[in-house]
Short mmCIF file of C-alpha atoms in Angstrom, two decimals:
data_model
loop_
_atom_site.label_atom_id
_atom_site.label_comp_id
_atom_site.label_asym_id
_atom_site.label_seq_id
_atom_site.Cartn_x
_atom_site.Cartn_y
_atom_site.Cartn_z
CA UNK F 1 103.97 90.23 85.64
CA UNK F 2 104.69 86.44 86.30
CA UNK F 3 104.08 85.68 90.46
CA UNK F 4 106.69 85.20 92.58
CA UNK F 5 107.04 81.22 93.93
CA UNK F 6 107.77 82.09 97.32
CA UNK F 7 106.06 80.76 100.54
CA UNK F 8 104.45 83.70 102.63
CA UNK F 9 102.20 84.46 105.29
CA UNK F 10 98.30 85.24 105.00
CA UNK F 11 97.08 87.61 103.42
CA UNK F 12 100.90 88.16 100.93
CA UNK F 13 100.93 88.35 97.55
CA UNK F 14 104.24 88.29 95.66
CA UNK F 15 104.66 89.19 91.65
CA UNK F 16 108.49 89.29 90.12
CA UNK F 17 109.30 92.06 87.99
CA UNK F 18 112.02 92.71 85.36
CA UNK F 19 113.17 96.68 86.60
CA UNK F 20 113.53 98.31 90.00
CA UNK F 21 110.92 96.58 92.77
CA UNK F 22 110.37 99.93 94.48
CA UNK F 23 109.82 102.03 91.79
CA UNK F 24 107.18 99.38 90.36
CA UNK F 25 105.89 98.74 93.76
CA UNK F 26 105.38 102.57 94.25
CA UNK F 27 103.60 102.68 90.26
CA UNK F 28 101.85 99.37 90.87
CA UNK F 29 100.43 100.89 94.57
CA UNK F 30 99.41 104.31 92.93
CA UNK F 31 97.39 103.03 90.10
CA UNK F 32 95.93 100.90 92.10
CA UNK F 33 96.89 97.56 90.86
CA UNK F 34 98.75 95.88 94.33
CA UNK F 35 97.04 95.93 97.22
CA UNK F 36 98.40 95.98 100.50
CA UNK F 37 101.12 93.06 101.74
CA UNK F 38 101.99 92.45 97.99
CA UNK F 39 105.61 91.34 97.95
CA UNK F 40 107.53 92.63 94.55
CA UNK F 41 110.84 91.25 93.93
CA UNK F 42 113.29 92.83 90.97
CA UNK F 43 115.17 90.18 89.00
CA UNK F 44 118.78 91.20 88.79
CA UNK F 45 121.32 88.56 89.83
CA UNK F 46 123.32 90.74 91.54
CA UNK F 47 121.47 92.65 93.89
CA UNK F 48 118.41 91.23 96.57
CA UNK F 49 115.83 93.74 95.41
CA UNK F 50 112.11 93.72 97.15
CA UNK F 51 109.36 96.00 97.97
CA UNK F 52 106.54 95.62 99.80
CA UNK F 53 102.80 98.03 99.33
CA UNK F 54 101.74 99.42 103.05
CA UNK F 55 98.02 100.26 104.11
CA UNK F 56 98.85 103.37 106.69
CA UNK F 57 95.66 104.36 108.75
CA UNK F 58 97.03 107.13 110.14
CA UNK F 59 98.65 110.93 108.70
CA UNK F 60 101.64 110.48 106.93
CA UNK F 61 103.93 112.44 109.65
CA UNK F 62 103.39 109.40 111.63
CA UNK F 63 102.77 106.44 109.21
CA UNK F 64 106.43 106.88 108.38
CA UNK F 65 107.27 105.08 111.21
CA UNK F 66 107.13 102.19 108.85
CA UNK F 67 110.01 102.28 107.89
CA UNK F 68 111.62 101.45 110.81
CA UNK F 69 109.36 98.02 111.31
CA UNK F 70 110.84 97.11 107.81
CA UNK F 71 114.47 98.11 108.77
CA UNK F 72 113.97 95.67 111.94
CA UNK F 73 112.28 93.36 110.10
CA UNK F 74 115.14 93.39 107.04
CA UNK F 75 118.13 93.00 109.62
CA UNK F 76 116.25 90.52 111.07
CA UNK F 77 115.76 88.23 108.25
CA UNK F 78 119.20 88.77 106.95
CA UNK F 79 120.54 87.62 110.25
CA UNK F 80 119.01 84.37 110.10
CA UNK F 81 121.54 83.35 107.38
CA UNK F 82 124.48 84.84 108.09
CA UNK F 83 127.21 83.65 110.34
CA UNK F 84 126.06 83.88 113.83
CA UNK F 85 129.36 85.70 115.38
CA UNK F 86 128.62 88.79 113.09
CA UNK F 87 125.83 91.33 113.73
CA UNK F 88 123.78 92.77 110.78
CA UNK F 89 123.85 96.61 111.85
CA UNK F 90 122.25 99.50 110.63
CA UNK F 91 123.74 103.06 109.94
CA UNK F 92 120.82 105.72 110.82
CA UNK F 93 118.35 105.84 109.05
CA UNK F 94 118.54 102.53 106.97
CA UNK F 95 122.07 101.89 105.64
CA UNK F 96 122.91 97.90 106.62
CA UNK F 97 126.28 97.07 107.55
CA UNK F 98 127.77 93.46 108.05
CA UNK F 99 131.27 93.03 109.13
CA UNK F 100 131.42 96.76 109.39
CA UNK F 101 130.37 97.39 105.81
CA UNK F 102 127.76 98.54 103.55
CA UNK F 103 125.14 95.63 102.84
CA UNK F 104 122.66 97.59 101.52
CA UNK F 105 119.57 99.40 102.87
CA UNK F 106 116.11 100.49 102.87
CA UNK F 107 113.76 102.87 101.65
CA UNK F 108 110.22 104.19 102.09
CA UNK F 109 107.79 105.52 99.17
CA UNK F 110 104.46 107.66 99.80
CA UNK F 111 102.07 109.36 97.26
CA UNK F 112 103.66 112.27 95.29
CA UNK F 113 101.97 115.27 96.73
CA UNK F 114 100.44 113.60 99.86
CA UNK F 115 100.06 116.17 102.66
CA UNK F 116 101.55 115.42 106.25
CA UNK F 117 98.56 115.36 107.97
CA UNK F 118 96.47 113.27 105.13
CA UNK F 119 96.39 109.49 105.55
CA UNK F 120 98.43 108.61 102.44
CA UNK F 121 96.62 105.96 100.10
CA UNK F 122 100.07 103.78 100.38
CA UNK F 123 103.45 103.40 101.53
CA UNK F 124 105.96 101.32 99.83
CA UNK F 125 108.72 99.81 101.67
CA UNK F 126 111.91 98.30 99.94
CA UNK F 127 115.77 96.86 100.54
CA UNK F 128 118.35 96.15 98.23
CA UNK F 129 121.24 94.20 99.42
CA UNK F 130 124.11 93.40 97.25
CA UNK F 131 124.42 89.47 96.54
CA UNK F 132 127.34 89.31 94.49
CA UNK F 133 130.24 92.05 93.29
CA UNK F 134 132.07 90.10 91.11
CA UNK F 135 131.44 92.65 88.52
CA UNK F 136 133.40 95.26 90.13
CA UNK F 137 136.49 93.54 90.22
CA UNK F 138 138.90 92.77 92.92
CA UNK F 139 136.85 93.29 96.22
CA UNK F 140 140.04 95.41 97.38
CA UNK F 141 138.83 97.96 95.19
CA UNK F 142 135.63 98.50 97.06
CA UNK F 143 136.50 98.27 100.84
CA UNK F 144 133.68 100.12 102.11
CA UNK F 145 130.69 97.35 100.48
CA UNK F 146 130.53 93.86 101.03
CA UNK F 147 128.10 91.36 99.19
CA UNK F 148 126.92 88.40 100.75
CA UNK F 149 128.52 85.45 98.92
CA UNK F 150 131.90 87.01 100.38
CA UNK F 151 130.24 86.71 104.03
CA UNK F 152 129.84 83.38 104.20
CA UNK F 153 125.71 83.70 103.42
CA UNK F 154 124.53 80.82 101.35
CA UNK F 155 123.91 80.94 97.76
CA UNK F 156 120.17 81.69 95.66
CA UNK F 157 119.09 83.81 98.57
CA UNK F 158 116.38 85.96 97.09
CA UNK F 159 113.48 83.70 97.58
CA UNK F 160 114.64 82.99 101.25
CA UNK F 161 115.39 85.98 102.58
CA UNK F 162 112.01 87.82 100.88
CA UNK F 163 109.95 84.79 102.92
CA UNK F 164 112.15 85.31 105.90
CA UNK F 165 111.58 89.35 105.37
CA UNK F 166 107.84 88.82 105.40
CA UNK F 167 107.00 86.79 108.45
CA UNK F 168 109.36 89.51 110.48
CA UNK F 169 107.57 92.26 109.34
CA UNK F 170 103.97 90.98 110.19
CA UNK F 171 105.38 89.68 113.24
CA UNK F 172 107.05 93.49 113.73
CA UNK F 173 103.92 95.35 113.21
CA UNK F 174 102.06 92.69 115.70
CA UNK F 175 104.68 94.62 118.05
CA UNK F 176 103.85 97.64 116.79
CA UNK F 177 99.93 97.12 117.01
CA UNK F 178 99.98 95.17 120.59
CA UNK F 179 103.02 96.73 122.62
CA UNK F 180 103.03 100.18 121.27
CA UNK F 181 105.54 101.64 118.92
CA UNK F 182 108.19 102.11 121.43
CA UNK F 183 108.90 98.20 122.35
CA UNK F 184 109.04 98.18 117.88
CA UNK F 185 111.78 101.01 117.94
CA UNK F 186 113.41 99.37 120.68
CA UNK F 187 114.19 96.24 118.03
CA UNK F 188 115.09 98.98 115.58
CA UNK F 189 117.37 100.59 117.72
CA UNK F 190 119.11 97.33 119.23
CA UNK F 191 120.62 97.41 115.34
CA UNK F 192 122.20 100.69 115.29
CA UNK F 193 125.80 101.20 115.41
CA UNK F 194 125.39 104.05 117.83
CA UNK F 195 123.60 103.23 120.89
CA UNK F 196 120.13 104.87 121.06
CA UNK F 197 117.65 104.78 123.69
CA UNK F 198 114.70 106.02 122.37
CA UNK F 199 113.61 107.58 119.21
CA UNK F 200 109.93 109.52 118.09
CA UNK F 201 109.13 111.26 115.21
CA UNK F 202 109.91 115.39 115.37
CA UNK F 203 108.45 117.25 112.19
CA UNK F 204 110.90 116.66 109.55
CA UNK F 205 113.12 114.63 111.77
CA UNK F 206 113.48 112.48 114.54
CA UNK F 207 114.44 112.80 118.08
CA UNK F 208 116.98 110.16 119.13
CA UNK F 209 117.96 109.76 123.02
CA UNK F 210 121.23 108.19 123.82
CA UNK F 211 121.96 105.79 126.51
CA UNK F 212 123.36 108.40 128.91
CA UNK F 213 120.37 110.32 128.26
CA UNK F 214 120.95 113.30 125.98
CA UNK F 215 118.86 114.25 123.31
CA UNK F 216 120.01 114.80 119.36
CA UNK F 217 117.40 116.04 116.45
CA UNK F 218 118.55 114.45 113.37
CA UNK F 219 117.17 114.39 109.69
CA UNK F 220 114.40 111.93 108.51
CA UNK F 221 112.45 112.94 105.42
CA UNK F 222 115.43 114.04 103.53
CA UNK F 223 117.53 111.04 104.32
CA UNK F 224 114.57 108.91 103.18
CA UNK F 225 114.14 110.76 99.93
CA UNK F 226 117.77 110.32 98.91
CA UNK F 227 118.92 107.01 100.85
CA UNK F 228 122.75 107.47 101.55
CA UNK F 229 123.59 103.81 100.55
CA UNK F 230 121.94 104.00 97.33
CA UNK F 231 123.85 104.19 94.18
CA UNK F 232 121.43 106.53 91.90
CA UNK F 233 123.07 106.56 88.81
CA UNK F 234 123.27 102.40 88.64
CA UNK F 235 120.07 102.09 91.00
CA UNK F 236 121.92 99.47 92.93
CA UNK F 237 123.71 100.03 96.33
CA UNK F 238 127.07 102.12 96.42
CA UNK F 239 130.40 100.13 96.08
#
């Protein structure tokens, strides 16, 4: 697998690869061939595809929380080239909107069979974002998506935005690691459409507080196993 030319922080590796970058992040992390902080980036035109191997050190019930340092991290870095008026967003639990559509999103792998209270041996991170829809036709047909050379992004972002994506997510779990993982979900939840106060992990789910102070128990594990924005049958993000 050729290496990726891109300009990351210390201690990143990146490798390109022809298929899907999660699921050969995921293989790559399980046979033990990528080691933590190694960047993989799919090569369709079309779609910004990258996955990045974890190192938890702690059960997997809790080193989920991951996911939400790359969700910050990936709305972050996509923000940087956008137009400044408009907000990347995120639908819970990792569907990105801009101008009130669907971007794209992200996704967390673990180790098939990996028990919640075992430290898992990796995690696997990834986003796809859709960079161009010209294949679908008239982008009347497909209200709900967006792609970013409609949004006024520039062009050849992969390479940027995967550098850009790196440095936030090291400087996310510095958060994490320093301030505790509330001031990380507080980044996280500055992005979601619906106003949150506070969120923690709750068995299968996750406890979200609202501004005015009430509670709601929604879904995790499931929503992270079958990611609502993702297309399965083209592997892409849904039009």
């Amino acid at each position: 697998m050729p290496r990726a030319g891109l300009i990351l922080p210390p201690g990143f590796s990146g490798l390109t690869v022809a298929g899907d970058a999660h699921a050969a992040a995921c293989r790559l992390a399980g046979a033990g061939e990528a080691e933590a902080a190694t960047l993989v980036l799919g090569s369709r035109a079309d779609l910004l595809d990258l996955a990045v191997v974890l190192a938890p050190d702690e059960p997997l019930r809790t080193a989920r929380r991951a996911f939400f340092a790359g969700m910050a991290a990936l709305a972050d870095a996509v923000g940087i080239f956008g137009p400044p008026e408009i907000p990347v967003r995120i639908v819970w639990p990792g569907t990105l909107t801009f101008n009130g559509a669907r971007l794209g999103g992200g996704r967390l792998g673990w180790p098939e069979g990996c028990a919640e209270e075992a430290v898992p041996d990796w995690l696997v991170f990834s986003a796809t974002l859709i960079v161009s829809k010209a294949a679908a036709g008239d982008p009347g047909l497909t209200p709900e998506s967006t792609a970013l050379d409609e949004e006024g992004f520039p062009p050849d972002l992969q390479g940027p935005v995967a550098e850009s994506f790196a440095r936030h997510l090291t400087k996310a779990f510095e958060v994490w690691r320093e301030d505790g993982f509330d001031r990380l979900a507080a980044r996280y939840l500055g992005r979601l459409e619906d106003e949150r106060r506070s969120l923690a992990l709750d068995g299968d789910g996750a406890r979200l507080v609202r501004a005015d102070g009430s509670a709601e128990r929604v879904p995790l594990i499931a929503a992270l196993l079958a990611p609502a924005w993702r297309d399965a049958g083209t592997g892409g993000v849904r039009l």
